[in-house]
Short mmCIF file of C-alpha atoms in Angstrom, two decimals:
data_model
loop_
_atom_site.label_atom_id
_atom_site.label_comp_id
_atom_site.label_asym_id
_atom_site.label_seq_id
_atom_site.Cartn_x
_atom_site.Cartn_y
_atom_site.Cartn_z
CA MET A 1 0.00 0.00 0.00
CA SER A 2 1.42 3.37 -0.99
CA GLN A 3 2.10 6.04 1.64
CA LYS A 4 -0.42 8.38 -0.04
CA ARG A 5 -3.14 5.69 0.09
CA ARG A 6 -2.32 4.86 3.74
CA THR A 7 -2.59 8.56 4.68
CA PHE A 8 -5.96 8.83 2.95
CA LEU A 9 -7.41 5.81 4.76
CA LYS A 10 -6.06 7.06 8.07
CA SER A 11 -7.92 10.31 7.57
CA LEU A 12 -11.14 8.26 7.27
CA GLY A 13 -10.31 6.25 10.38
CA LEU A 14 -9.99 3.06 8.29
CA ALA A 15 -6.24 2.42 8.26
CA GLY A 16 -5.22 -0.89 9.82
CA VAL A 17 -8.68 -2.51 9.74
CA GLY A 18 -8.20 -4.52 6.59
CA PHE A 19 -10.65 -2.34 4.58
CA THR A 20 -9.93 -1.81 0.89
CA LEU A 21 -11.45 0.86 -1.36
CA SER A 22 -11.48 0.19 -5.07
CA PRO A 23 -10.23 2.92 -7.43
CA SER A 24 -13.73 3.24 -8.88
CA ILE A 25 -15.17 4.12 -5.46
CA LEU A 26 -12.43 6.61 -4.76
CA GLN A 27 -13.13 8.35 -8.06
CA ALA A 28 -16.97 8.20 -7.96
CA LYS A 29 -19.05 11.38 -7.69
CA PRO A 30 -20.76 11.81 -4.33
CA LYS A 31 -24.47 10.93 -4.17
CA ALA A 32 -27.12 12.34 -1.86
CA LEU A 33 -28.05 9.92 0.92
CA ALA A 34 -31.64 8.71 1.14
CA ILE A 35 -31.91 9.96 4.71
CA GLY A 36 -31.70 13.52 6.02
CA LYS A 37 -33.24 16.75 4.80
CA ASP A 38 -33.85 17.37 1.14
CA LEU A 39 -32.01 20.56 0.20
CA SER A 40 -32.94 20.59 -3.47
CA LEU A 41 -34.09 23.82 -5.08
CA VAL A 42 -37.78 24.63 -5.43
CA THR A 43 -39.06 27.46 -7.59
CA LEU A 44 -41.96 29.29 -5.99
CA SER A 45 -44.17 31.46 -8.14
CA GLY A 46 -47.65 32.88 -8.33
CA LYS A 47 -49.73 36.02 -8.23
CA VAL A 48 -51.35 38.22 -5.59
CA TYR A 49 -54.54 39.81 -6.89
CA ALA A 50 -57.81 41.48 -5.88
CA ASN A 51 -60.90 41.58 -8.10
CA GLY A 52 -58.86 39.87 -10.81
CA LYS A 53 -56.21 42.60 -10.83
CA GLY A 54 -52.64 42.07 -9.63
CA VAL A 55 -51.53 43.83 -6.45
CA ALA A 56 -47.99 45.23 -6.64
CA GLY A 57 -45.49 45.51 -3.81
CA VAL A 58 -46.85 42.70 -1.61
CA ALA A 59 -44.20 40.90 0.44
CA VAL A 60 -44.08 37.15 -0.26
CA THR A 61 -41.90 34.80 1.77
CA ASP A 62 -40.99 31.18 2.37
CA GLY A 63 -39.71 32.00 5.86
CA ILE A 64 -36.19 32.36 4.46
CA ASN A 65 -36.42 34.84 1.59
CA VAL A 66 -38.66 37.91 1.23
CA VAL A 67 -39.58 39.25 -2.23
CA LEU A 68 -42.09 41.81 -3.50
CA THR A 69 -44.70 41.24 -6.19
CA ASP A 70 -44.07 43.10 -9.43
CA ALA A 71 -46.34 45.67 -11.10
CA SER A 72 -48.71 42.92 -12.25
CA GLY A 73 -48.80 41.21 -8.83
CA LYS A 74 -46.54 38.32 -9.84
CA TYR A 75 -43.63 36.83 -7.91
CA GLU A 76 -41.07 34.12 -8.50
CA PHE A 77 -38.02 33.10 -6.48
CA GLU A 78 -35.83 30.14 -5.63
CA SER A 79 -36.48 28.35 -2.36
CA ASN A 80 -35.45 24.92 -1.15
CA ALA A 81 -37.17 21.81 0.09
CA THR A 82 -36.79 22.75 3.77
CA ALA A 83 -39.35 25.54 3.32
CA GLU A 84 -42.83 24.42 4.39
CA PHE A 85 -45.03 27.35 3.40
CA VAL A 86 -45.19 30.23 0.99
CA TYR A 87 -47.11 33.14 2.48
CA ILE A 88 -47.80 36.83 2.19
CA SER A 89 -47.60 39.81 4.49
CA ILE A 90 -51.18 40.98 4.02
CA PRO A 91 -50.99 44.61 2.86
CA ARG A 92 -52.96 47.46 4.42
CA GLY A 93 -56.42 48.07 3.07
CA TYR A 94 -57.39 44.42 2.67
CA GLU A 95 -59.52 41.99 4.65
CA PHE A 96 -57.96 39.19 6.66
CA ASN A 97 -59.10 36.02 4.91
CA ASN A 98 -60.23 33.60 7.60
CA GLU A 99 -62.10 30.39 8.24
CA LYS A 100 -64.32 30.87 11.31
CA SER A 101 -61.88 33.49 12.69
CA ILE A 102 -58.68 31.53 11.90
CA THR A 103 -56.69 33.67 9.47
CA ARG A 104 -55.37 32.01 6.30
CA PHE A 105 -52.54 33.83 4.56
CA TYR A 106 -50.35 30.89 3.53
CA LYS A 107 -50.13 27.86 1.25
CA LYS A 108 -48.38 24.63 2.17
CA ILE A 109 -45.65 23.90 -0.36
CA GLU A 110 -46.18 20.70 -2.34
CA SER A 111 -43.40 20.68 -4.88
CA ILE A 112 -43.83 18.89 -8.20
CA LYS A 113 -40.68 18.57 -10.28
CA GLY A 114 -39.03 21.35 -8.30
CA ARG A 115 -41.83 23.90 -8.74
CA PHE A 116 -44.80 25.13 -6.72
CA LYS A 117 -47.33 27.75 -7.76
CA ALA A 118 -49.45 29.63 -5.20
CA ASP A 119 -51.83 32.50 -5.92
CA PHE A 120 -53.35 34.71 -3.22
CA ASP A 121 -56.76 36.31 -3.66
CA LEU A 122 -57.27 39.47 -1.58
CA LYS A 123 -60.46 41.38 -0.90
CA LYS A 124 -60.41 45.15 -0.52
CA LEU A 125 -61.79 46.51 2.75
CA ALA A 126 -64.97 48.53 2.52
CA GLN A 127 -63.50 51.23 4.77
CA ASP A 128 -60.18 52.88 5.52
CA ASP A 129 -58.16 50.92 8.09
CA THR A 130 -56.04 53.78 9.43
CA LYS A 131 -58.20 53.49 12.55
CA HIS A 132 -58.60 49.97 13.86
CA ASN A 133 -58.47 47.96 17.09
CA PHE A 134 -56.94 44.69 18.15
CA VAL A 135 -56.99 42.45 21.20
CA VAL A 136 -54.37 40.17 22.71
CA TRP A 137 -55.62 36.91 24.17
CA ALA A 138 -52.74 35.49 26.21
CA ASP A 139 -52.88 31.89 27.40
CA PRO A 140 -56.39 30.54 26.93
CA GLN A 141 -54.60 27.36 28.06
CA ILE A 142 -57.44 24.86 28.26
CA ILE A 143 -56.64 21.40 29.60
CA SER A 144 -60.15 19.97 30.00
CA GLU A 145 -63.63 20.20 28.57
CA ALA A 146 -64.61 22.22 31.66
CA ASP A 147 -61.94 24.80 30.79
CA ALA A 148 -63.13 24.82 27.18
CA VAL A 149 -66.69 25.49 28.28
CA GLN A 150 -65.56 28.54 30.27
CA LEU A 151 -63.58 29.81 27.30
CA LYS A 152 -66.60 29.45 25.03
CA GLN A 153 -69.28 30.59 27.47
CA GLU A 154 -67.43 33.42 29.26
CA SER A 155 -64.32 34.69 27.46
CA ALA A 156 -65.57 34.51 23.87
CA PRO A 157 -68.95 36.18 24.54
CA ASP A 158 -67.15 38.87 26.55
CA LEU A 159 -65.03 39.80 23.54
CA LYS A 160 -68.04 39.65 21.24
CA GLN A 161 -69.88 42.03 23.55
CA LEU A 162 -66.90 44.38 23.72
CA VAL A 163 -66.68 44.56 19.93
CA GLY A 164 -70.41 45.26 19.82
CA SER A 165 -69.96 48.21 22.18
CA TYR A 166 -67.94 50.04 19.52
CA PRO A 167 -69.49 51.82 16.51
CA LYS A 168 -70.72 49.50 13.78
CA ASP A 169 -68.03 48.32 11.33
CA THR A 170 -65.15 49.17 13.70
CA LEU A 171 -62.25 47.01 12.53
CA PHE A 172 -60.99 44.43 15.04
CA HIS A 173 -58.48 41.63 14.85
CA GLY A 174 -57.05 39.37 17.53
CA ILE A 175 -53.73 37.83 18.53
CA GLY A 176 -53.84 34.42 20.20
CA CYS A 177 -50.63 34.98 22.14
CA GLY A 178 -49.63 31.37 22.73
CA ASP A 179 -50.56 28.50 25.05
CA LEU A 180 -53.80 28.21 23.17
CA VAL A 181 -54.23 24.81 24.81
CA TRP A 182 -52.41 23.03 27.61
CA ASP A 183 -50.66 20.16 25.84
CA LYS A 184 -54.04 18.64 24.87
CA PHE A 185 -54.11 18.85 21.08
CA GLU A 186 -57.67 17.53 20.92
CA LEU A 187 -58.78 20.81 22.55
CA PHE A 188 -57.50 22.94 19.67
CA GLU A 189 -60.95 22.39 18.16
CA ASP A 190 -62.57 24.00 21.22
CA TYR A 191 -60.17 26.93 20.97
CA GLN A 192 -61.13 27.44 17.34
CA GLU A 193 -64.83 27.23 18.26
CA ALA A 194 -64.28 29.98 20.85
CA LEU A 195 -62.70 32.24 18.24
CA ALA A 196 -65.63 31.64 15.90
CA ILE A 197 -67.99 32.84 18.64
CA THR A 198 -66.12 36.14 18.92
CA GLY A 199 -66.46 36.87 15.20
CA VAL A 200 -62.97 38.43 15.27
CA PRO A 201 -60.26 37.20 12.86
CA PHE A 202 -57.33 35.90 14.93
CA PHE A 203 -53.64 35.40 14.21
CA GLN A 204 -51.93 32.73 16.30
CA VAL A 205 -48.63 32.64 18.24
CA ILE A 206 -47.13 29.31 19.29
CA GLY A 207 -46.64 28.75 23.03
CA ASN A 208 -44.71 26.19 25.02
CA HIS A 209 -47.95 24.25 25.61
CA ASP A 210 -48.79 24.16 21.90
CA MET A 211 -45.76 22.04 20.99
CA ASN A 212 -45.22 18.39 20.12
CA LEU A 213 -43.44 17.24 23.26
CA ASP A 214 -42.13 14.04 21.67
CA ALA A 215 -40.17 15.91 18.99
CA ARG A 216 -36.44 15.26 18.91
CA THR A 217 -35.52 18.90 18.19
CA ASP A 218 -37.10 22.34 18.18
CA GLU A 219 -37.69 22.09 14.43
CA GLY A 220 -40.19 19.27 14.90
CA SER A 221 -41.93 20.69 17.95
CA ALA A 222 -44.32 22.91 15.98
CA GLU A 223 -45.67 20.15 13.75
CA LYS A 224 -49.26 20.18 15.06
CA PHE A 225 -49.41 23.97 15.31
CA LYS A 226 -48.32 24.33 11.69
CA GLU A 227 -50.87 21.78 10.57
CA LEU A 228 -53.66 23.88 12.09
CA PHE A 229 -52.45 27.46 11.81
CA GLY A 230 -49.58 27.62 9.32
CA PRO A 231 -46.14 29.20 9.85
CA THR A 232 -44.92 30.11 13.33
CA TYR A 233 -43.41 33.43 12.22
CA TYR A 234 -44.86 35.88 9.74
CA SER A 235 -46.08 39.47 9.35
CA PHE A 236 -49.12 41.42 8.21
CA ASN A 237 -50.24 45.02 7.92
CA ARG A 238 -53.27 47.01 8.94
CA GLY A 239 -53.42 50.75 8.47
CA ASP A 240 -50.07 52.32 9.29
CA ILE A 241 -49.05 49.46 11.61
CA HIS A 242 -46.77 46.57 10.64
CA TYR A 243 -47.47 43.46 12.74
CA VAL A 244 -44.95 40.66 13.27
CA VAL A 245 -45.43 37.26 14.90
CA LEU A 246 -42.36 35.35 16.11
CA ASP A 247 -41.75 31.96 17.72
CA ASP A 248 -39.56 32.55 20.79
CA VAL A 249 -40.15 29.16 22.45
CA PHE A 250 -37.10 27.01 21.77
CA PHE A 251 -37.78 23.36 22.63
CA ILE A 252 -34.67 21.58 23.91
CA GLY A 253 -35.68 18.02 23.17
CA THR A 254 -37.23 16.81 26.40
CA ALA A 255 -40.82 17.12 27.51
CA LYS A 256 -41.80 20.58 28.78
CA LYS A 257 -38.22 21.93 28.69
CA TYR A 258 -37.64 25.08 26.68
CA ILE A 259 -35.85 28.41 26.67
CA GLY A 260 -36.84 31.86 25.47
CA TYR A 261 -34.79 32.22 22.30
CA LEU A 262 -35.08 33.55 18.73
CA THR A 263 -33.34 31.45 16.10
CA GLU A 264 -30.94 32.90 13.55
CA ARG A 265 -33.34 31.90 10.77
CA GLN A 266 -36.09 34.06 12.29
CA LEU A 267 -33.83 37.03 12.98
CA ALA A 268 -32.44 36.91 9.44
CA TRP A 269 -35.99 36.75 8.07
CA LEU A 270 -37.09 39.63 10.34
CA GLU A 271 -34.28 41.84 9.04
CA GLN A 272 -35.55 41.25 5.49
CA ASP A 273 -39.17 41.73 6.50
CA LEU A 274 -38.49 45.07 8.20
CA ALA A 275 -36.21 46.28 5.40
CA ILE A 276 -39.34 47.25 3.46
CA VAL A 277 -40.92 49.04 6.46
CA LYS A 278 -40.24 52.77 6.66
CA PRO A 279 -38.03 53.73 9.64
CA GLY A 280 -40.05 55.54 12.28
CA SER A 281 -43.12 53.39 11.60
CA THR A 282 -44.94 51.61 14.41
CA VAL A 283 -44.20 47.88 14.57
CA VAL A 284 -46.13 45.48 16.83
CA VAL A 285 -44.19 42.30 17.61
CA ASN A 286 -46.10 39.35 19.07
CA VAL A 287 -44.38 36.52 20.96
CA HIS A 288 -45.36 34.09 23.71
CA ILE A 289 -42.49 34.24 26.19
CA PRO A 290 -41.86 37.85 27.28
CA VAL A 291 -38.78 39.37 25.72
CA TYR A 292 -38.11 40.77 29.20
CA THR A 293 -39.80 41.03 32.59
CA LYS A 294 -38.57 42.22 36.01
CA GLN A 295 -39.95 39.27 37.93
CA HIS A 296 -36.47 38.02 38.81
CA ILE A 297 -35.71 41.43 40.33
CA ARG A 298 -38.91 41.41 42.40
CA ASN A 299 -38.11 37.89 43.60
CA LYS A 300 -34.45 38.82 44.24
CA ASP A 301 -33.30 35.91 42.12
CA LYS A 302 -29.65 35.77 41.14
CA GLU A 303 -30.47 35.48 37.45
CA GLU A 304 -33.35 35.47 34.99
CA SER A 305 -35.32 32.33 34.28
CA ILE A 306 -34.12 30.95 30.93
CA GLY A 307 -37.69 29.91 30.18
CA GLY A 308 -39.15 33.24 31.26
CA VAL A 309 -37.40 35.79 29.05
CA VAL A 310 -35.70 35.81 25.64
CA SER A 311 -31.99 35.14 26.09
CA ASN A 312 -30.84 36.87 22.89
CA ARG A 313 -33.24 39.81 23.12
CA LYS A 314 -30.50 42.38 22.47
CA GLU A 315 -30.52 41.38 18.80
CA LEU A 316 -34.26 41.89 18.61
CA TYR A 317 -33.90 45.30 20.25
CA ARG A 318 -31.19 46.18 17.73
CA ILE A 319 -33.36 45.21 14.77
CA LEU A 320 -36.30 47.20 16.19
CA LYS A 321 -34.27 50.32 16.98
CA PRO A 322 -35.29 52.28 13.83
CA TYR A 323 -38.98 51.83 14.69
CA LYS A 324 -41.53 52.72 17.32
CA ALA A 325 -42.23 49.26 18.69
CA HIS A 326 -44.67 47.44 20.94
CA ILE A 327 -43.91 43.89 22.06
CA MET A 328 -46.89 41.72 23.07
CA SER A 329 -46.46 38.58 25.18
CA GLY A 330 -48.17 36.26 27.65
CA HIS A 331 -46.79 33.14 29.38
CA THR A 332 -46.33 34.58 32.88
CA HIS A 333 -49.94 34.82 34.08
CA PHE A 334 -49.30 38.31 35.42
CA ASN A 335 -49.58 41.82 33.96
CA GLU A 336 -46.55 44.08 33.51
CA LYS A 337 -45.36 46.98 31.33
CA ILE A 338 -41.67 47.38 30.50
CA VAL A 339 -40.66 50.82 29.19
CA ASP A 340 -36.89 50.72 29.67
CA ASN A 341 -36.12 51.22 25.96
CA GLU A 342 -37.03 54.65 24.61
CA ASN A 343 -38.56 53.25 21.42
CA ILE A 344 -40.16 50.08 22.83
CA VAL A 345 -43.06 49.33 25.16
CA GLU A 346 -43.28 45.69 26.22
CA HIS A 347 -46.75 44.50 27.22
CA VAL A 348 -46.74 41.35 29.35
CA HIS A 349 -50.39 40.36 29.52
CA GLY A 350 -52.59 38.95 32.20
CA THR A 351 -54.21 35.82 30.88
CA VAL A 352 -57.56 34.74 29.53
CA CYS A 353 -57.44 31.75 31.89
CA GLY A 354 -56.21 33.75 34.91
CA ALA A 355 -54.41 31.26 37.14
CA TRP A 356 -55.29 28.28 34.94
CA TRP A 357 -59.07 28.59 35.32
CA THR A 358 -58.93 28.32 39.11
CA GLY A 359 -60.80 31.57 39.78
CA PRO A 360 -61.24 35.18 38.68
CA ILE A 361 -57.63 36.41 38.81
CA CYS A 362 -54.03 35.79 37.76
CA TYR A 363 -51.05 35.26 40.10
CA ASP A 364 -50.66 38.99 40.70
CA GLY A 365 -54.32 39.84 41.23
CA THR A 366 -54.90 40.98 37.65
CA PRO A 367 -58.40 39.82 36.64
CA SER A 368 -58.71 37.14 33.99
CA GLY A 369 -58.95 39.04 30.73
CA TYR A 370 -57.09 40.48 27.78
CA GLY A 371 -55.45 43.58 26.34
CA VAL A 372 -57.37 45.94 24.06
CA TYR A 373 -55.50 48.28 21.69
CA GLU A 374 -57.00 51.21 19.81
CA VAL A 375 -55.00 52.37 16.78
CA ASN A 376 -55.21 55.71 15.00
CA GLY A 377 -52.52 56.04 12.34
CA SER A 378 -49.22 55.23 14.04
CA ASP A 379 -50.60 56.02 17.51
CA VAL A 380 -51.57 53.15 19.81
CA GLN A 381 -53.60 53.46 23.03
CA TRP A 382 -54.60 50.60 25.27
CA TYR A 383 -56.45 49.30 28.30
CA TYR A 384 -56.97 45.96 30.03
CA LYS A 385 -60.39 44.31 29.75
CA SER A 386 -61.42 42.10 32.68
CA THR A 387 -63.66 39.23 31.63
CA GLY A 388 -67.24 39.79 32.76
CA LEU A 389 -66.55 43.29 34.12
CA PRO A 390 -66.90 46.77 32.62
CA LYS A 391 -63.88 48.09 30.75
CA GLU A 392 -63.71 50.90 33.34
CA HIS A 393 -62.71 48.32 35.97
CA GLN A 394 -58.98 49.05 36.22
CA LEU A 395 -58.12 48.73 39.92
CA ARG A 396 -59.11 46.99 43.14
CA ILE A 397 -58.97 48.57 46.66
CA TYR A 398 -58.26 46.73 49.91
CA PRO A 399 -58.90 47.92 53.48
CA ALA A 400 -56.15 48.51 56.04
CA GLY A 401 -54.78 45.22 57.30
CA ALA A 402 -55.33 43.34 54.04
CA VAL A 403 -51.58 43.43 53.37
CA ALA A 404 -49.88 41.98 56.44
CA GLU A 405 -46.64 43.92 55.88
CA LYS A 406 -48.59 47.23 55.82
CA PRO A 407 -51.26 46.77 58.52
CA GLU A 408 -52.19 50.46 58.78
CA HIS A 409 -52.40 51.12 55.06
CA VAL A 410 -55.16 50.74 52.51
CA ALA A 411 -53.91 49.14 49.32
CA ALA A 412 -54.81 49.31 45.64
CA ASN A 413 -53.85 47.00 42.82
CA VAL A 414 -53.62 48.97 39.55
CA TRP A 415 -52.79 46.12 37.20
CA ASN A 416 -52.21 47.99 33.95
CA TRP A 417 -49.96 50.59 35.58
CA ASP A 418 -46.85 51.93 33.91
CA PRO A 419 -44.61 54.88 34.93
CA GLU A 420 -46.82 57.35 33.02
CA TRP A 421 -49.80 56.64 35.30
CA LYS A 422 -50.68 58.73 38.36
CA VAL A 423 -52.35 57.00 41.32
CA GLU A 424 -53.86 59.41 43.90
CA TRP A 425 -56.15 59.05 46.87
CA LEU A 426 -58.84 61.02 48.67
CA GLU A 427 -59.90 60.68 52.29
CA ASP A 428 -63.57 61.54 52.81
CA GLY A 429 -63.41 63.50 49.57
CA LYS A 430 -60.27 65.44 50.49
CA PRO A 431 -57.29 65.06 48.08
CA MET A 432 -54.33 63.47 49.87
CA GLY A 433 -51.76 63.27 47.05
CA GLU A 434 -50.21 60.27 45.36
CA MET A 435 -50.19 56.77 46.79
CA GLN A 436 -46.88 55.02 47.34
CA ARG A 437 -46.00 52.19 45.00
CA GLU A 438 -44.33 49.14 46.53
CA THR A 439 -43.59 45.55 45.61
CA ALA A 440 -46.09 43.28 47.33
CA LYS A 441 -48.48 40.38 46.85
CA ASP A 442 -52.11 40.98 46.02
CA PRO A 443 -54.33 40.13 49.05
CA LEU A 444 -56.99 38.41 46.96
CA SER A 445 -54.33 36.23 45.35
CA ILE A 446 -53.11 35.30 48.82
CA GLU A 447 -56.67 34.47 49.88
CA LEU A 448 -57.33 32.32 46.83
CA HIS A 449 -53.93 30.81 46.07
CA GLU A 450 -51.50 30.75 49.00
CA GLY A 451 -50.73 27.45 50.67
CA ALA A 452 -50.45 23.80 49.64
CA ALA A 453 -54.18 23.12 49.96
CA LYS A 454 -55.45 25.74 47.51
CA PRO A 455 -56.65 26.28 44.96
CA ALA A 456 -58.12 22.80 44.91
CA LYS A 457 -58.03 22.57 41.11
CA HIS A 458 -54.26 23.24 40.79
CA LYS A 459 -52.62 23.26 44.21
CA TRP A 460 -49.23 24.43 42.90
CA VAL A 461 -50.61 27.89 42.05
CA GLU A 462 -49.17 30.54 44.40
CA PRO A 463 -49.37 34.36 44.58
CA LEU A 464 -46.50 36.35 43.08
CA LEU A 465 -44.90 39.64 44.02
CA THR A 466 -45.99 42.50 41.79
CA ASP A 467 -44.88 46.11 41.41
CA HIS A 468 -48.34 47.55 40.71
CA MET A 469 -49.51 47.66 44.35
CA PHE A 470 -50.12 51.12 45.90
CA PHE A 471 -50.46 52.14 49.55
CA ALA A 472 -51.79 55.02 51.66
CA LYS A 473 -52.29 55.44 55.42
CA PRO A 474 -55.72 56.86 56.32
CA SER A 475 -56.47 58.69 59.55
CA ALA A 476 -58.29 56.93 62.35
CA ALA A 477 -61.44 58.99 61.74
CA ALA A 478 -61.65 58.35 57.98
CA SER A 479 -64.89 56.82 56.76
CA SER A 480 -64.15 56.47 53.05
CA ILE A 481 -61.16 56.25 50.74
CA THR A 482 -61.28 56.96 47.01
CA VAL A 483 -58.48 55.93 44.68
CA VAL A 484 -58.16 57.88 41.44
CA ALA A 485 -55.91 56.36 38.78
CA THR A 486 -55.09 58.38 35.66
CA ASP A 487 -53.50 56.42 32.82
CA ARG A 488 -50.91 57.69 30.34
CA PHE A 489 -53.71 58.73 27.96
CA GLY A 490 -55.52 60.89 30.52
CA LYS A 491 -58.34 58.43 31.19
CA ILE A 492 -59.47 58.50 34.82
CA TYR A 493 -60.59 55.48 36.82
CA LYS A 494 -62.06 55.67 40.35
CA GLU A 495 -62.91 53.19 43.05
CA GLU A 496 -64.25 53.95 46.53
CA LEU A 497 -63.85 51.97 49.75
CA LYS A 498 -66.16 52.48 52.76
CA LEU A 499 -64.01 51.83 55.77
CA GLU A 500 -66.84 51.16 58.18
CA THR A 501 -68.13 48.14 56.22
CA THR A 502 -66.55 44.77 55.78
CA GLN A 503 -66.25 43.83 52.15
CA SER A 504 -65.29 40.65 50.38
CA LEU A 505 -61.96 40.84 48.61
CA VAL A 506 -63.56 39.42 45.46
CA ARG A 507 -64.63 42.34 43.23
#
């Protein structure tokens, strides 16, 4: 055996094992193996049209590349066999095509001889969409038929009623912000039935409880979600707002283990997607796991939970820097606003299911409910809607002694608070100034959740520290306390507490 041949076999780990390669094998051209991913090229093409006429400038993507339709509404580009869908970023001024409130903006790629053709038929809106509203439903998270009944009989009719309280033809859409079910895929049908009751077209975000838990990698964990709702990251437009949905739940290959993380593929796609959005525009990014929360600070933990925030969020912040951005999330079952970045407001939402359908509130005392956003041009205003309660219900007052650490103070939970709010109090009608904000647990959450024996339905639920609790010390002779909360938009909310009567904490 020549030295050159011996060196070659050694490099393959075959030297000295009596293995001989024929010259024909050594000279043969490599062939693709039958196993593994198909990386062959696929040509995607088609047309985006409305009323038979092509629509120019519509973004079309396979989740890897982003192209724009030409003057006649046509597109064509090279993809590869790893791409699962071809889909559009619905342009402003058009309806959201949906099937019983599930939006459909995509086509599953079924390549024939390396080509796939997909046309998209749009319908022009009857009115201008510069003004429109949207809602964020975080964590419906149904695990049983009983949960599904509550979703369909309480949450869905509540949203339907809210929409009906606005002027006729007001535009609404919804974001299902992840954990649509609780690992029970058979209940996805109930979730879809609930959306149909609302009459609002919904876009879906994948949550950690919407994943295939037997997948071997993150790539396979979204299989069922994609089957029902299409791609896990995409964008669409309404009025002056560009909406983005991302998948920030990274499954690490063992049941119910995940981290908050955005893959390179998504970030690279997002850079392309936003390249056609004018700097200074308002962008609304929707994820399941919060990009950031301050819960670890409130709990005095040494570090953030890797499953509770997005580890590589700095890259997302960098990409969003040229825009005015809002980030929508759920996952935590508490309500929080993060305004640390000058161009970004992060909205961590209280949940539709509260503390997993155990009662009327979340961990932090926020009522079960959802976020409501009113858009006018690039301006976004918002409030929190408690299920089954008027939209003016924005705080809850507790008598002195309700918070053990502050026995002489009345307390108020103002769950949608952010630093632009003002929370003041009056004693017997006399203005007393601003209340003091402190980190504390909500008394009703303690009453309903604290201890190993409760709540009976899910005994592991416990109250959490929150930073939207406010305190004031009334005089001994006071007979009534009024809390006046003014939000960042100048809307005023009031609640009164009669000190001489004993009231239930449940309000």
